Amino acid sequence: MWLSKLGEIPLTFHRDLPDDADIKTVTVKQEPTGKWYAILGVETPDGPPEKPENPERCVGIDVGILKYAHDTDGTAVESIDLSDERERLERAQRDLSRKEDGSANWEKQRRVVAERHAELKNKRRDFLHKLSNYYAREYDFVSVEDLDAKGLVELPGNSRNRAGAAWGTFLRMLEYKCEREGTHFVAVNPRGTTKECASCGVSTEKPLWVREHSCPACGFKADRDANAAWNILSRGVKKRLGAGRSEETPVEAALPVDTSVSAKRVVETGSLTLKREPSGER
Ligand SMILES: [Zn+2]
């Protein structure tokens, strides 16, 4: 970069510039850490390019409670372990409660509590940023459940609030990152995605501890979360097709899956019918 009065300055790019980007503004700023950053404001001709919808790059994500996320490609993402951070925070809060209200020591400890809070929050945000980046970059079409207020009610108070907050943050991050990457994002109705059979559509009661989906109607067997992820993907595809997308050629969504599920689906745009062809264990 060349700046008047300073001359040439070497830059390290954190992200690649699109070839057709027009640099409109440059802001130079110093962070509290002492590092200098140049923030480039760029304009591209038509905004982010729309990715072609490759059926192999469509994904449904089940934001679970025990695992963090399970998708239709068989990727299961464990939630991050925040127990150390949580313990440190609780310890700091206990210490604060022992200080005399409003004293200098209390004020000092109050700041420690604030720092512990920030640590926890940053670690969780960092995890959610990475996860949402992964989906927005790897896929052309992402379908995810909308926040399930009803499902969250089944959890005990504290973890309900935490799960709800993390879920909401994840959805927001995923949506804006998808927009940035030109990836189609759909949030679908979360009701019954776990109970419904991804193969035949029949709903069966399934308490939280039942980890396997085994359909009494058609015999289709799959991991509980994988089955839910398949339902989320097909709801997303339906929703998107229903949104009045003009399309002459049928979109085929016959997706390769992990070993535990092998439901295969063909979606035809014309009739919006969903053909379910389970070839899983029976
Ligand atoms: Zn079934």
PDB file of N, CA and C in Angstrom, residues 196-200 206 210-228 230 257-264 277-282:
ATOM      1  N   GLU A 196     -40.225 -37.098  12.799  1.00  0.00           N
ATOM      2  CA  GLU A 196     -40.589 -37.506  11.450  1.00  0.00           C
ATOM      3  C   GLU A 196     -39.540 -38.438  10.832  1.00  0.00           C
ATOM      4  N   CYS A 197     -40.020 -39.450  10.114  1.00  0.00           N
ATOM      5  CA  CYS A 197     -39.105 -40.360   9.428  1.00  0.00           C
ATOM      6  C   CYS A 197     -38.647 -39.707   8.121  1.00  0.00           C
ATOM      7  N   ALA A 198     -37.338 -39.629   7.929  1.00  0.00           N
ATOM      8  CA  ALA A 198     -36.797 -38.993   6.722  1.00  0.00           C
ATOM      9  C   ALA A 198     -37.085 -39.815   5.469  1.00  0.00           C
ATOM     10  N   SER A 199     -37.467 -41.070   5.711  1.00  0.00           N
ATOM     11  CA  SER A 199     -37.707 -41.935   4.575  1.00  0.00           C
ATOM     12  C   SER A 199     -39.164 -41.942   4.134  1.00  0.00           C
ATOM     13  N   CYS A 200     -40.089 -42.119   5.110  1.00  0.00           N
ATOM     14  CA  CYS A 200     -41.496 -42.232   4.715  1.00  0.00           C
ATOM     15  C   CYS A 200     -42.370 -41.097   5.233  1.00  0.00           C
ATOM     16  N   LYS A 206     -40.447 -39.700  20.190  1.00  0.00           N
ATOM     17  CA  LYS A 206     -39.063 -40.081  20.394  1.00  0.00           C
ATOM     18  C   LYS A 206     -38.447 -39.256  21.521  1.00  0.00           C
ATOM     19  N   VAL A 210     -33.545 -41.490  23.314  1.00  0.00           N
ATOM     20  CA  VAL A 210     -33.528 -42.446  22.203  1.00  0.00           C
ATOM     21  C   VAL A 210     -32.669 -41.862  21.089  1.00  0.00           C
ATOM     22  N   ARG A 211     -31.479 -42.446  20.922  1.00  0.00           N
ATOM     23  CA  ARG A 211     -30.501 -41.868  20.010  1.00  0.00           C
ATOM     24  C   ARG A 211     -30.609 -42.402  18.582  1.00  0.00           C
ATOM     25  N   GLU A 212     -31.412 -43.434  18.408  1.00  0.00           N
ATOM     26  CA  GLU A 212     -31.526 -43.982  17.068  1.00  0.00           C
ATOM     27  C   GLU A 212     -32.937 -43.819  16.524  1.00  0.00           C
ATOM     28  N   HIS A 213     -32.983 -43.472  15.267  1.00  0.00           N
ATOM     29  CA  HIS A 213     -34.277 -43.422  14.609  1.00  0.00           C
ATOM     30  C   HIS A 213     -34.526 -44.787  13.983  1.00  0.00           C
ATOM     31  N   SER A 214     -35.643 -45.386  14.367  1.00  0.00           N
ATOM     32  CA  SER A 214     -35.997 -46.676  13.804  1.00  0.00           C
ATOM     33  C   SER A 214     -37.484 -46.610  13.506  1.00  0.00           C
ATOM     34  N   CYS A 215     -37.811 -46.544  12.235  1.00  0.00           N
ATOM     35  CA  CYS A 215     -39.193 -46.260  11.852  1.00  0.00           C
ATOM     36  C   CYS A 215     -40.074 -47.511  11.918  1.00  0.00           C
ATOM     37  N   PRO A 216     -41.143 -47.462  12.736  1.00  0.00           N
ATOM     38  CA  PRO A 216     -42.045 -48.609  12.825  1.00  0.00           C
ATOM     39  C   PRO A 216     -42.851 -48.791  11.536  1.00  0.00           C
ATOM     40  N   ALA A 217     -42.976 -47.723  10.754  1.00  0.00           N
ATOM     41  CA  ALA A 217     -43.785 -47.815   9.532  1.00  0.00           C
ATOM     42  C   ALA A 217     -43.013 -48.407   8.346  1.00  0.00           C
ATOM     43  N   CYS A 218     -41.782 -47.929   8.135  1.00  0.00           N
ATOM     44  CA  CYS A 218     -41.059 -48.397   6.947  1.00  0.00           C
ATOM     45  C   CYS A 218     -39.765 -49.137   7.267  1.00  0.00           C
ATOM     46  N   GLY A 219     -39.370 -49.116   8.547  1.00  0.00           N
ATOM     47  CA  GLY A 219     -38.185 -49.867   8.938  1.00  0.00           C
ATOM     48  C   GLY A 219     -36.875 -49.130   8.736  1.00  0.00           C
ATOM     49  N   PHE A 220     -36.947 -47.888   8.278  1.00  0.00           N
ATOM     50  CA  PHE A 220     -35.721 -47.124   8.055  1.00  0.00           C
ATOM     51  C   PHE A 220     -35.016 -46.822   9.371  1.00  0.00           C
ATOM     52  N   LYS A 221     -33.716 -47.086   9.380  1.00  0.00           N
ATOM     53  CA  LYS A 221     -32.929 -46.844  10.584  1.00  0.00           C
ATOM     54  C   LYS A 221     -31.828 -45.837  10.321  1.00  0.00           C
ATOM     55  N   ALA A 222     -31.643 -44.926  11.249  1.00  0.00           N
ATOM     56  CA  ALA A 222     -30.568 -43.935  11.109  1.00  0.00           C
ATOM     57  C   ALA A 222     -30.282 -43.345  12.474  1.00  0.00           C
ATOM     58  N   ASP A 223     -29.176 -42.669  12.575  1.00  0.00           N
ATOM     59  CA  ASP A 223     -28.881 -41.919  13.770  1.00  0.00           C
ATOM     60  C   ASP A 223     -29.980 -40.862  13.947  1.00  0.00           C
ATOM     61  N   ARG A 224     -30.381 -40.630  15.163  1.00  0.00           N
ATOM     62  CA  ARG A 224     -31.453 -39.677  15.446  1.00  0.00           C
ATOM     63  C   ARG A 224     -31.217 -38.315  14.799  1.00  0.00           C
ATOM     64  N   ASP A 225     -29.984 -37.794  14.971  1.00  0.00           N
ATOM     65  CA  ASP A 225     -29.683 -36.455  14.465  1.00  0.00           C
ATOM     66  C   ASP A 225     -29.534 -36.424  12.947  1.00  0.00           C
ATOM     67  N   ALA A 226     -29.031 -37.523  12.392  1.00  0.00           N
ATOM     68  CA  ALA A 226     -28.891 -37.584  10.936  1.00  0.00           C
ATOM     69  C   ALA A 226     -30.273 -37.576  10.292  1.00  0.00           C
ATOM     70  N   ASN A 227     -31.190 -38.333  10.881  1.00  0.00           N
ATOM     71  CA  ASN A 227     -32.570 -38.357  10.388  1.00  0.00           C
ATOM     72  C   ASN A 227     -33.176 -36.953  10.421  1.00  0.00           C
ATOM     73  N   ALA A 228     -32.944 -36.250  11.543  1.00  0.00           N
ATOM     74  CA  ALA A 228     -33.466 -34.886  11.679  1.00  0.00           C
ATOM     75  C   ALA A 228     -32.840 -33.970  10.632  1.00  0.00           C
ATOM     76  N   TRP A 230     -31.747 -34.720   7.710  1.00  0.00           N
ATOM     77  CA  TRP A 230     -32.368 -34.993   6.408  1.00  0.00           C
ATOM     78  C   TRP A 230     -33.715 -34.303   6.266  1.00  0.00           C
ATOM     79  N   VAL A 257     -24.397 -39.623   1.360  1.00  0.00           N
ATOM     80  CA  VAL A 257     -24.440 -39.428   2.812  1.00  0.00           C
ATOM     81  C   VAL A 257     -23.454 -40.334   3.519  1.00  0.00           C
ATOM     82  N   ASP A 258     -23.373 -40.116   4.804  1.00  0.00           N
ATOM     83  CA  ASP A 258     -22.487 -40.943   5.616  1.00  0.00           C
ATOM     84  C   ASP A 258     -23.066 -42.349   5.733  1.00  0.00           C
ATOM     85  N   THR A 259     -22.334 -43.225   6.323  1.00  0.00           N
ATOM     86  CA  THR A 259     -22.731 -44.624   6.354  1.00  0.00           C
ATOM     87  C   THR A 259     -24.006 -44.883   7.143  1.00  0.00           C
ATOM     88  N   SER A 260     -24.296 -44.034   8.121  1.00  0.00           N
ATOM     89  CA  SER A 260     -25.449 -44.326   8.965  1.00  0.00           C
ATOM     90  C   SER A 260     -26.785 -44.031   8.270  1.00  0.00           C
ATOM     91  N   VAL A 261     -26.795 -43.130   7.333  1.00  0.00           N
ATOM     92  CA  VAL A 261     -28.035 -42.857   6.601  1.00  0.00           C
ATOM     93  C   VAL A 261     -27.768 -43.067   5.125  1.00  0.00           C
ATOM     94  N   SER A 262     -28.717 -43.595   4.458  1.00  0.00           N
ATOM     95  CA  SER A 262     -28.557 -43.621   3.019  1.00  0.00           C
ATOM     96  C   SER A 262     -29.865 -43.301   2.341  1.00  0.00           C
ATOM     97  N   ALA A 263     -30.613 -42.442   2.990  1.00  0.00           N
ATOM     98  CA  ALA A 263     -31.847 -41.990   2.348  1.00  0.00           C
ATOM     99  C   ALA A 263     -31.458 -41.201   1.111  1.00  0.00           C
ATOM    100  N   LYS A 264     -32.136 -41.429   0.043  1.00  0.00           N
ATOM    101  CA  LYS A 264     -31.811 -40.729  -1.188  1.00  0.00           C
ATOM    102  C   LYS A 264     -33.073 -40.014  -1.638  1.00  0.00           C
ATOM    103  N   GLU A 277     -36.437 -42.420  -1.313  1.00  0.00           N
ATOM    104  CA  GLU A 277     -35.929 -43.740  -1.673  1.00  0.00           C
ATOM    105  C   GLU A 277     -34.924 -44.239  -0.647  1.00  0.00           C
ATOM    106  N   PRO A 278     -35.397 -44.722   0.433  1.00  0.00           N
ATOM    107  CA  PRO A 278     -34.450 -45.177   1.456  1.00  0.00           C
ATOM    108  C   PRO A 278     -33.791 -46.466   0.999  1.00  0.00           C
ATOM    109  N   SER A 279     -32.524 -46.545   1.167  1.00  0.00           N
ATOM    110  CA  SER A 279     -31.869 -47.797   0.877  1.00  0.00           C
ATOM    111  C   SER A 279     -31.041 -48.209   2.090  1.00  0.00           C
ATOM    112  N   GLY A 280     -31.475 -47.699   3.228  1.00  0.00           N
ATOM    113  CA  GLY A 280     -30.760 -47.985   4.482  1.00  0.00           C
ATOM    114  C   GLY A 280     -31.086 -49.390   4.977  1.00  0.00           C
ATOM    115  N   GLU A 281     -30.584 -49.677   6.182  1.00  0.00           N
ATOM    116  CA  GLU A 281     -30.817 -51.011   6.748  1.00  0.00           C
ATOM    117  C   GLU A 281     -32.320 -51.163   7.005  1.00  0.00           C
ATOM    118  N   ARG A 282     -32.798 -52.326   6.801  1.00  0.00           N
ATOM    119  CA  ARG A 282     -34.192 -52.571   7.079  1.00  0.00           C
ATOM    120  C   ARG A 282     -34.342 -53.769   8.005  1.00  0.00           C
TER     121      ARG A 282
END
